PDB file of C-alpha atoms in Angstrom:
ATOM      1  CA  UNK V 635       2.974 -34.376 -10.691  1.00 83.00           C
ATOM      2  CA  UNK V 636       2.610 -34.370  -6.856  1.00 83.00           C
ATOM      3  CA  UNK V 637       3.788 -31.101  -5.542  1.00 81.00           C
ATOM      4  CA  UNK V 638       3.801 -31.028  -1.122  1.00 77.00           C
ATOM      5  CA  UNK V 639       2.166 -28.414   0.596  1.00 88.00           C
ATOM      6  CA  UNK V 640       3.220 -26.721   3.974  1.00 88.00           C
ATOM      7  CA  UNK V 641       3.115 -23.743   5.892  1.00 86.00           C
ATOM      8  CA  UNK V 642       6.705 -24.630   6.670  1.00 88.00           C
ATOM      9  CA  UNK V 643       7.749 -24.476   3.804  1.00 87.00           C
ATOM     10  CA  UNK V 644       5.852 -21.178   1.966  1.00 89.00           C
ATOM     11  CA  UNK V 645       7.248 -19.790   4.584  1.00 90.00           C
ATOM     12  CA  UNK V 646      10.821 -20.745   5.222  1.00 90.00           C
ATOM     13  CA  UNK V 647      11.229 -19.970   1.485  1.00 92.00           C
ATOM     14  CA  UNK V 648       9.354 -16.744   1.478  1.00 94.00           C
ATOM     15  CA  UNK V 649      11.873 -15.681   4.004  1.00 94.00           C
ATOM     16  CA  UNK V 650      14.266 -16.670   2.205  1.00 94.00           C
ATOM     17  CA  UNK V 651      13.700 -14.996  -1.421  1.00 97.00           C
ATOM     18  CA  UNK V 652      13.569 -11.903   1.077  1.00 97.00           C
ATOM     19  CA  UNK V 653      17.013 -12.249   2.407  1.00 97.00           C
ATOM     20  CA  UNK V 654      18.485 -13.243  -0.883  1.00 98.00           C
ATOM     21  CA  UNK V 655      16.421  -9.719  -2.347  1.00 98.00           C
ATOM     22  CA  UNK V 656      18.060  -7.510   0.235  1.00 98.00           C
ATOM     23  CA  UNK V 657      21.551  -9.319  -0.595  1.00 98.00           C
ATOM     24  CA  UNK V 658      20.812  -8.486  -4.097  1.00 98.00           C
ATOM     25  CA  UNK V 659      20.092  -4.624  -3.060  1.00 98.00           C
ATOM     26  CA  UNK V 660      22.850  -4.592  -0.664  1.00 98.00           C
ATOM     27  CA  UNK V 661      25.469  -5.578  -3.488  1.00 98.00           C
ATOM     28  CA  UNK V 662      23.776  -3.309  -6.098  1.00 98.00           C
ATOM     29  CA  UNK V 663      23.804  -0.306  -4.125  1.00 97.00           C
ATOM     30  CA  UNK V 664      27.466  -0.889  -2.875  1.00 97.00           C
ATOM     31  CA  UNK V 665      28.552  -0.659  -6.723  1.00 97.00           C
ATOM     32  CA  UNK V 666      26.610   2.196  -7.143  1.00 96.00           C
ATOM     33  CA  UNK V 667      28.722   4.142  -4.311  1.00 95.00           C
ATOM     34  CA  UNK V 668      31.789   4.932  -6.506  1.00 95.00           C
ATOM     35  CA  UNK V 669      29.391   7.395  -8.652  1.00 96.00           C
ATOM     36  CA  UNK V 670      28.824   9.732  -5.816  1.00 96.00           C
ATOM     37  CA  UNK V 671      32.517  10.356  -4.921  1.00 93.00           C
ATOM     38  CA  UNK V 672      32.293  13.872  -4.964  1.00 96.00           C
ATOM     39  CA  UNK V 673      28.155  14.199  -3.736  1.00 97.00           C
ATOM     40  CA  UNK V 674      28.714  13.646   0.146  1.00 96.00           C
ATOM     41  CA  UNK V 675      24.571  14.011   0.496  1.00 97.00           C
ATOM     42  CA  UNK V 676      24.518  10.806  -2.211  1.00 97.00           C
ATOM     43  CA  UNK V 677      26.865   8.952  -0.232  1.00 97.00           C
ATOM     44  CA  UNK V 678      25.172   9.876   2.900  1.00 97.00           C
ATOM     45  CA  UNK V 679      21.820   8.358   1.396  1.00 97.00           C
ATOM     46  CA  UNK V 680      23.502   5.147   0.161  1.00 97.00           C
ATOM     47  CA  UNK V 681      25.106   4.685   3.704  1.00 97.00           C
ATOM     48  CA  UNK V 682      21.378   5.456   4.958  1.00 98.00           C
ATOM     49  CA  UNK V 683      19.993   2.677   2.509  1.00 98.00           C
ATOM     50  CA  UNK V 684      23.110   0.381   3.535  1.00 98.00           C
ATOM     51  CA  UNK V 685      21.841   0.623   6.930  1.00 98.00           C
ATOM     52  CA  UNK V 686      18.203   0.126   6.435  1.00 98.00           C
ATOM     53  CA  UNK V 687      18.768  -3.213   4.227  1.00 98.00           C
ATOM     54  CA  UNK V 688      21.142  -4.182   7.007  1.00 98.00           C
ATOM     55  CA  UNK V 689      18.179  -3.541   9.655  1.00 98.00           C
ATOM     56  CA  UNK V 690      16.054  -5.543   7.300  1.00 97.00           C
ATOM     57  CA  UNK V 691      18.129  -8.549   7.137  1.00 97.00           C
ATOM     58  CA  UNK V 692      18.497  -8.286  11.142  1.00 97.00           C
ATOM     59  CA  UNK V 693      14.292  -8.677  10.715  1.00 96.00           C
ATOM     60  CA  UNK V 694      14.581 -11.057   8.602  1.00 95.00           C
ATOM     61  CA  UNK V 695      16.760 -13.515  10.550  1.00 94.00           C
ATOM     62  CA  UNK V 696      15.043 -12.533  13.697  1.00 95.00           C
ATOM     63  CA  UNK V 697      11.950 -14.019  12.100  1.00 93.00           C
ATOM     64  CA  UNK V 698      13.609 -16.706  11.721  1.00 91.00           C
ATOM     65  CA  UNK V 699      14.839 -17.116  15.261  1.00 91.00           C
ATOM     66  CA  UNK V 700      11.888 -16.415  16.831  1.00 91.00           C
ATOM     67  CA  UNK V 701       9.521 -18.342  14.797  1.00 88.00           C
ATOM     68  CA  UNK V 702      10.968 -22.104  14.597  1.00 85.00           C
ATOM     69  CA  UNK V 703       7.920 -23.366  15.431  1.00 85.00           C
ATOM     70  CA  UNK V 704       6.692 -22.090  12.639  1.00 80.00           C
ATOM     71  CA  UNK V 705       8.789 -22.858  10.269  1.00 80.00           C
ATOM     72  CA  UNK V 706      10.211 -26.807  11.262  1.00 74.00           C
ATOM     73  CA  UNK V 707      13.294 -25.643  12.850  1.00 62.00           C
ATOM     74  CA  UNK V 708      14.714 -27.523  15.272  1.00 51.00           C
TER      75      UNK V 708
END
């Protein structure tokens, strides 16, 4: 079975599995926030996560922006 080969797309889809991770994270740590109702320094570290996968997915997509060269964009 012939399988293709670029750097196009390893990448593209590497960057990809990495958004859809932090997606996964992001949801899974929102349905964790009803636990900590009444432990304001838990909430206060799932915000702080909240923001830091948010951060990441801004890295992620400015990879992708920046890089279409790279990865076949047009």
């Amino acid at each position: 079975m012939y399988k293709p080969f670029s750097n196009e797309y390893v990448i593209r889809e590497t960057l990809r599995h990495m958004q859809q991770s932090v997606a996964i994270s992001t949801q899974k740590t929102i349905t964790r926030l009803p636990e900590f109702q009444d432990q304001p320094e838990k909430v206060a570290e799932v915000m702080s996560t909240l923001a830091s996968l948010g951060r990441l997915n801004s890295m992620i997509e400015a990879i992708r922006e920046n890089n279409s060269n790279i990865l076949g964009d047009k």
